[in-house]
CSV table of C-alpha atoms in Angstrom, one decimal:
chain,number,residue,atom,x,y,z
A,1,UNK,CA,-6.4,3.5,19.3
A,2,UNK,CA,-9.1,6.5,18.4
A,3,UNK,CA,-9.5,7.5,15.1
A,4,UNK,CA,-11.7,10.6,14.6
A,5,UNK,CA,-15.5,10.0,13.7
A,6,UNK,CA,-15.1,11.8,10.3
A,7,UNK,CA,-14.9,9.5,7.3
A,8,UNK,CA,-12.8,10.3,4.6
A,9,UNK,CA,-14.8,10.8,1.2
A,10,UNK,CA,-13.5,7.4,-0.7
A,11,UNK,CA,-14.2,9.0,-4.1
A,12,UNK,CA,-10.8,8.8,-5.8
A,13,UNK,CA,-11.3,10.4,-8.9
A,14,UNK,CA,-12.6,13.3,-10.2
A,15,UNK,CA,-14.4,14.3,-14.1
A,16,UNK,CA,-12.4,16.8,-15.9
A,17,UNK,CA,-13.3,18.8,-19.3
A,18,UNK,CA,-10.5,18.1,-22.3
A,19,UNK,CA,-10.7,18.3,-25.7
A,20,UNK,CA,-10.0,14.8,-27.2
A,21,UNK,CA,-8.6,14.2,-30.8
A,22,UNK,CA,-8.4,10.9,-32.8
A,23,UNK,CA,-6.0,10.1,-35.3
A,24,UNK,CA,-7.3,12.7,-37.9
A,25,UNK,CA,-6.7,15.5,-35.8
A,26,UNK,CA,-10.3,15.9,-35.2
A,27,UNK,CA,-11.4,17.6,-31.5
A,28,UNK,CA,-14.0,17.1,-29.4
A,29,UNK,CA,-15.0,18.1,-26.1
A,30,UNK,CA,-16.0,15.3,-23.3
A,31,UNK,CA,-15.5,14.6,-19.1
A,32,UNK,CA,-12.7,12.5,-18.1
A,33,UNK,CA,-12.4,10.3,-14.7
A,34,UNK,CA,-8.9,11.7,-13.5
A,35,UNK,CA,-7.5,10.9,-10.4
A,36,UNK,CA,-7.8,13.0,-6.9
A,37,UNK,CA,-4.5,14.3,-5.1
A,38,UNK,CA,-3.9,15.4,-1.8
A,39,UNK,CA,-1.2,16.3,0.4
A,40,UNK,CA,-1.7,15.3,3.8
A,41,UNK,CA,0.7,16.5,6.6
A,42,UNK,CA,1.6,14.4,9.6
A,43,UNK,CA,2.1,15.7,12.8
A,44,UNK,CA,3.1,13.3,15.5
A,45,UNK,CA,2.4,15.3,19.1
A,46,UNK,CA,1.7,18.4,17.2
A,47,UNK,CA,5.8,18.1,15.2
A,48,UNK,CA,5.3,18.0,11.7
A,49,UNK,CA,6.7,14.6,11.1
A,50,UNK,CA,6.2,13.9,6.9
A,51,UNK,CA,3.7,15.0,4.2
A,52,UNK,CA,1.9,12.4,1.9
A,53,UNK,CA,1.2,13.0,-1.5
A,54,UNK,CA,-1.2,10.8,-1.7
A,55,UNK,CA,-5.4,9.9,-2.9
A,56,UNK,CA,-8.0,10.9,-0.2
A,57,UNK,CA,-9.5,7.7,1.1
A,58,UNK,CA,-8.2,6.0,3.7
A,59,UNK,CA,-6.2,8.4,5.4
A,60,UNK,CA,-6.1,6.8,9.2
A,61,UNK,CA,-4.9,3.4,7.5
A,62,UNK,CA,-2.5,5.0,5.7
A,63,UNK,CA,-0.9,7.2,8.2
A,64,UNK,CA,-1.0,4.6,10.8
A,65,UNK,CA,0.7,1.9,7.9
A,66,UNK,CA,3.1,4.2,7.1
A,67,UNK,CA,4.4,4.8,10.7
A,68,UNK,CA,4.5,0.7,11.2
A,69,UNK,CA,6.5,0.4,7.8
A,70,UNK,CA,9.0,2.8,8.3
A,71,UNK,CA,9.7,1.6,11.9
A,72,UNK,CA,8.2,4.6,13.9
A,73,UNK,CA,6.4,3.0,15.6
A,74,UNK,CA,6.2,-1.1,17.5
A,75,UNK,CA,2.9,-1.6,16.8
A,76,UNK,CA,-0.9,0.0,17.1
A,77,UNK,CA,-0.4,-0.1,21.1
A,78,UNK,CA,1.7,3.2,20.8
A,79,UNK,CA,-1.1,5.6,19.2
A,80,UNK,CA,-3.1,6.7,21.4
A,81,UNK,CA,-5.3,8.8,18.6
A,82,UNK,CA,-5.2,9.3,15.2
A,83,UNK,CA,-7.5,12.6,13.7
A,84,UNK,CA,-7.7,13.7,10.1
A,85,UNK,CA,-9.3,17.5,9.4
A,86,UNK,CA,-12.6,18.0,7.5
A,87,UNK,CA,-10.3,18.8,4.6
A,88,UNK,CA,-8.3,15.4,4.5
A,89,UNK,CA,-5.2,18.1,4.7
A,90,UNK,CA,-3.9,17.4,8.2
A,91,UNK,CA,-3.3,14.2,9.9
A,92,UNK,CA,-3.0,15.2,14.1
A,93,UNK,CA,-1.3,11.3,15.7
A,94,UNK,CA,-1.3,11.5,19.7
A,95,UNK,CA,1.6,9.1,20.2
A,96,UNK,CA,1.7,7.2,24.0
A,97,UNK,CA,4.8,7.9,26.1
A,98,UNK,CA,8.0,6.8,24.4
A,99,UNK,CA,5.6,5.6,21.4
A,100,UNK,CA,7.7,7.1,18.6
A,101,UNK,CA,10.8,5.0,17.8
A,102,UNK,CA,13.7,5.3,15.5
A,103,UNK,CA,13.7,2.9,12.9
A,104,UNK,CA,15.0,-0.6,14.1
A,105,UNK,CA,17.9,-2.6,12.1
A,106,UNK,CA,15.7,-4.9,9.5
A,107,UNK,CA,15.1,-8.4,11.0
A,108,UNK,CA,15.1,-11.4,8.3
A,109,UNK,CA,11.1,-12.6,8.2
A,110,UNK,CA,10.3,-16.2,9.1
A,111,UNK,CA,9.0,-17.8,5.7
A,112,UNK,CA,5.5,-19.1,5.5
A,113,UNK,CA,4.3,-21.9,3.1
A,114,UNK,CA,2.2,-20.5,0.1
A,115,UNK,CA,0.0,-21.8,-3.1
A,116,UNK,CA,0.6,-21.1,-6.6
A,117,UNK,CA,-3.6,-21.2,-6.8
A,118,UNK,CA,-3.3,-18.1,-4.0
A,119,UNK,CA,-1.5,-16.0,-6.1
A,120,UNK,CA,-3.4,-16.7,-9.5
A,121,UNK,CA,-6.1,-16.0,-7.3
A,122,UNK,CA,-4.8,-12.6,-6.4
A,123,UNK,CA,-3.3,-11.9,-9.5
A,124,UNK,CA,-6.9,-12.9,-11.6
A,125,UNK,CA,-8.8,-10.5,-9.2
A,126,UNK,CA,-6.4,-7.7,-9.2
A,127,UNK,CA,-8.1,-7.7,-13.2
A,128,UNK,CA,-11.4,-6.9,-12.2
A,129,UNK,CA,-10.8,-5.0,-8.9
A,130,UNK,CA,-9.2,-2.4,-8.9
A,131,UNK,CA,-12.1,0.5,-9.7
A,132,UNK,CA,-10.3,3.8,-10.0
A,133,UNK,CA,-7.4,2.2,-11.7
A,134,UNK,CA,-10.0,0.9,-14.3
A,135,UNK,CA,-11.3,4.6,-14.8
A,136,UNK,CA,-8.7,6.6,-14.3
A,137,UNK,CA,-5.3,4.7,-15.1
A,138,UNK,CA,-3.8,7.0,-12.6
A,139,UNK,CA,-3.5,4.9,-9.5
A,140,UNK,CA,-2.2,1.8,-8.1
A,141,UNK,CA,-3.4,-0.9,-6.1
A,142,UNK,CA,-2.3,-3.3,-3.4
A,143,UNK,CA,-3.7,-6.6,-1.8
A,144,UNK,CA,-3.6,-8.1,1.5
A,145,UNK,CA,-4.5,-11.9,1.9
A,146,UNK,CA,-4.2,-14.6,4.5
A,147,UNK,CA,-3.8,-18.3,3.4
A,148,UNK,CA,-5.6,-17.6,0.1
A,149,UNK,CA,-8.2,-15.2,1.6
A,150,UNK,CA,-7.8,-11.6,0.3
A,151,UNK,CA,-8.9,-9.6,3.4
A,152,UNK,CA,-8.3,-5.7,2.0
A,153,UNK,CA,-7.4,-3.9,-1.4
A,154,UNK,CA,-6.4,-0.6,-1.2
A,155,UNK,CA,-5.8,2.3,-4.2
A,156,UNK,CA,-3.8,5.4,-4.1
A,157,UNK,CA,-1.9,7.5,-6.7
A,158,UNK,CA,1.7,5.6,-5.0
A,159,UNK,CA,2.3,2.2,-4.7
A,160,UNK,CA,4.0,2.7,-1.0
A,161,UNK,CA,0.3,4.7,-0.1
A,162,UNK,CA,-1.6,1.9,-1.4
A,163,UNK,CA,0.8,-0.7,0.6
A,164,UNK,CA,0.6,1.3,4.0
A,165,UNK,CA,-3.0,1.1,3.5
A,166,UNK,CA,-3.6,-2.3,3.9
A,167,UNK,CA,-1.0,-2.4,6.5
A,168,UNK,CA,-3.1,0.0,8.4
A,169,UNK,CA,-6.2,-2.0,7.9
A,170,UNK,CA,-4.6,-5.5,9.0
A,171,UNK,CA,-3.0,-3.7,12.2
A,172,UNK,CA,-6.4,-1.5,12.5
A,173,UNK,CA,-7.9,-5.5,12.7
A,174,UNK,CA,-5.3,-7.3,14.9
A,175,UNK,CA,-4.2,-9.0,11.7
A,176,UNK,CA,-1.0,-11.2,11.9
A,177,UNK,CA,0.9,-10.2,9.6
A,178,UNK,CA,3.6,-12.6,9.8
A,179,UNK,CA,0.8,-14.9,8.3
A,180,UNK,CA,0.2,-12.4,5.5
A,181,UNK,CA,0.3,-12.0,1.6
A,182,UNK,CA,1.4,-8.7,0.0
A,183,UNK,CA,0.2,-8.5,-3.7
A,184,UNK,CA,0.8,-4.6,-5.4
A,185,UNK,CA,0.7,-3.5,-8.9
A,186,UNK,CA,3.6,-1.5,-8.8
A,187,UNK,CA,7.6,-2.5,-9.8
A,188,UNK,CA,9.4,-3.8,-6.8
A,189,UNK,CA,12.5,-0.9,-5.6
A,190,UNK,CA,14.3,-2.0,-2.7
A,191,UNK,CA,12.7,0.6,-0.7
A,192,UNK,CA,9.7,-1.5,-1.2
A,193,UNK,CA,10.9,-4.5,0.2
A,194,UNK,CA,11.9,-3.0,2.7
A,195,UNK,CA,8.9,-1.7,4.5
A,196,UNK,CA,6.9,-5.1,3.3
A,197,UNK,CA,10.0,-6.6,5.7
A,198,UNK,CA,9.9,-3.9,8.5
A,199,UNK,CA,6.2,-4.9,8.4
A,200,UNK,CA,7.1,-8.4,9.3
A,201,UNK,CA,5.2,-10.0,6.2
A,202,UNK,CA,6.6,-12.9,4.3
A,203,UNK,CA,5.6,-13.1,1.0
A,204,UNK,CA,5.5,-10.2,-1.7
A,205,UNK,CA,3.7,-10.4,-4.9
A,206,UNK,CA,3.7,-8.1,-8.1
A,207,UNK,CA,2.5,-7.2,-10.9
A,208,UNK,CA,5.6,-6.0,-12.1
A,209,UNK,CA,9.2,-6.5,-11.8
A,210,UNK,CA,11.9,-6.1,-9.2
A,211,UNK,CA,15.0,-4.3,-9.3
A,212,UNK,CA,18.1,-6.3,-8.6
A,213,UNK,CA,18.9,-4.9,-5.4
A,214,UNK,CA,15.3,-5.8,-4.4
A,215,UNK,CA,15.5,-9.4,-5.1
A,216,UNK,CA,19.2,-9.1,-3.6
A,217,UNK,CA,17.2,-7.4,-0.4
A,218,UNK,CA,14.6,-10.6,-0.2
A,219,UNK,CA,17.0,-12.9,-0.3
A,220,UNK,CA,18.9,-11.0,2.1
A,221,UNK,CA,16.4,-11.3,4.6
A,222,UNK,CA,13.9,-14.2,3.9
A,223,UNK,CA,11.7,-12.4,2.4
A,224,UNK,CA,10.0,-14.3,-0.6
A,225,UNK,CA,9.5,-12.1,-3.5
A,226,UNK,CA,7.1,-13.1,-7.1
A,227,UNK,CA,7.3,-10.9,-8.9
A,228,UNK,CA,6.0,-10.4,-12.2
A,229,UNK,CA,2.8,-12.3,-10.6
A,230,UNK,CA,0.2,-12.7,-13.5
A,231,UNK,CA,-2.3,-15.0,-14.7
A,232,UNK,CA,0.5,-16.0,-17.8
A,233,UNK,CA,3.1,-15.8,-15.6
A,234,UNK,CA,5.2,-16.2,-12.1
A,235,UNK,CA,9.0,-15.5,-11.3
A,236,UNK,CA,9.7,-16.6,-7.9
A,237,UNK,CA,12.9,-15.6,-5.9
A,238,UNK,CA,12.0,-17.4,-2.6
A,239,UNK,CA,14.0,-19.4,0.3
A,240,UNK,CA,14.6,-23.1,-1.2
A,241,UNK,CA,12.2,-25.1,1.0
A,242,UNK,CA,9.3,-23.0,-0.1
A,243,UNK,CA,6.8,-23.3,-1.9
């Protein structure tokens, strides 16, 4: 796959002017960090295919992710060429012959041992980490780690953008991602479990808590789910024999 030589400007937040007041009712003026926003078509062979609401770095990962977790596409082998415009407003994918699929019937994941010390690990980090989160509180983040070695973190205004990032990156790499750790910041839907099983990876960690048709959906297809993961705490709904 070709992405385009332009680089995406990774700044994800922006200083805007407010007018602050404490608790007496008292004004000031100052610069906040606030988070970026963009909204990034997709065109696969020149058909508008989606737009992204989404933060501006990244954008080949995440277009690229996105396709693999929503069963567009098999796998990196059917883009031929990814380009994003000088304004981050227009993603351009040149898909091979027959590359665009409809999405497949889920397929249960194989489950893969894991270490409570892993996701502490991820969990502690995801702390002290996470940079635009930290100064804007407008973003969230996601994790992507191979027995107990976090290989990309990823931050966008969605939890599903920062996902499909790190997706992009591992398939970007060759990554196996049947060997692979999800750890997010956001609550758990079932449309999140989802793509984590479309993407063929076994564990999923969070922050925050599941819905009960996600936990229902990880079970349903092998798909171990922790979640909340935090340094005080984990709540594992996993296949007996692991961990």
């Amino acid at each position: 796959m070709h992405v385009s030589d332009l680089q995406q400007d990774a700044g994800l937040s922006r200083y805007e002017v407010c007018v602050k007041y404490d608790r007496a009712g008292h004004g000031q003026r100052t610069e906040l960090l606030v988070a970026e926003e963009r909204l990034l078509e997709v065109r696969l062979n020149g058909t508008l295919a989606m737009k992204l609401a989404c933060s501006p770095g990244d954008l080949p990962e995440l277009v690229l992710g996105r396709l693999y977790s929503e069963g567009m596409i098999s796998g990196i082998e059917d883009v031929e060429e990814i380009h994003i415009d000088e304004q981050g407003a227009r993603a351009e994918v040149n898909l091979r012959t027959g590359g665009l699929k409809e999405a497949h019937d889920l397929v249960p994941v194989t489950p893969i041992p894991w270490q409570y010390g892993w996701i502490m690990s991820m969990a502690e980090a995801f702390m002290h980490n996470t940079p635009a989160y930290s100064a804007t509180r407008g973003t969230h983040s996601c994790f992507l780690a191979v027995a107990g070695e976090t290989l990309y973190s990823a931050e966008d205004l969605g939890r599903h953008n920062a996902m499909d990032k790190v997706v992009g990156c591992a398939l970007r790499d060759g990554v196996d991602l049947r060997q692979a750790i999800l750890y997010s910041s956001g609550r758990v839907p079932m449309d999140m479990a989802v793509k984590v099983i479309r993407a063929g990876i076994p564990v999923l960690a969070s922050k925050a808590v599941p819905t009960a048709q996600a936990i229902q959906t990880a079970r349903a297809y092998r798909l171990t789910l922790i979640s909340p993961a935090q340094p005080a705490q984990l709540c594992v709904y996993s296949p007996a024999e692991f961990p």
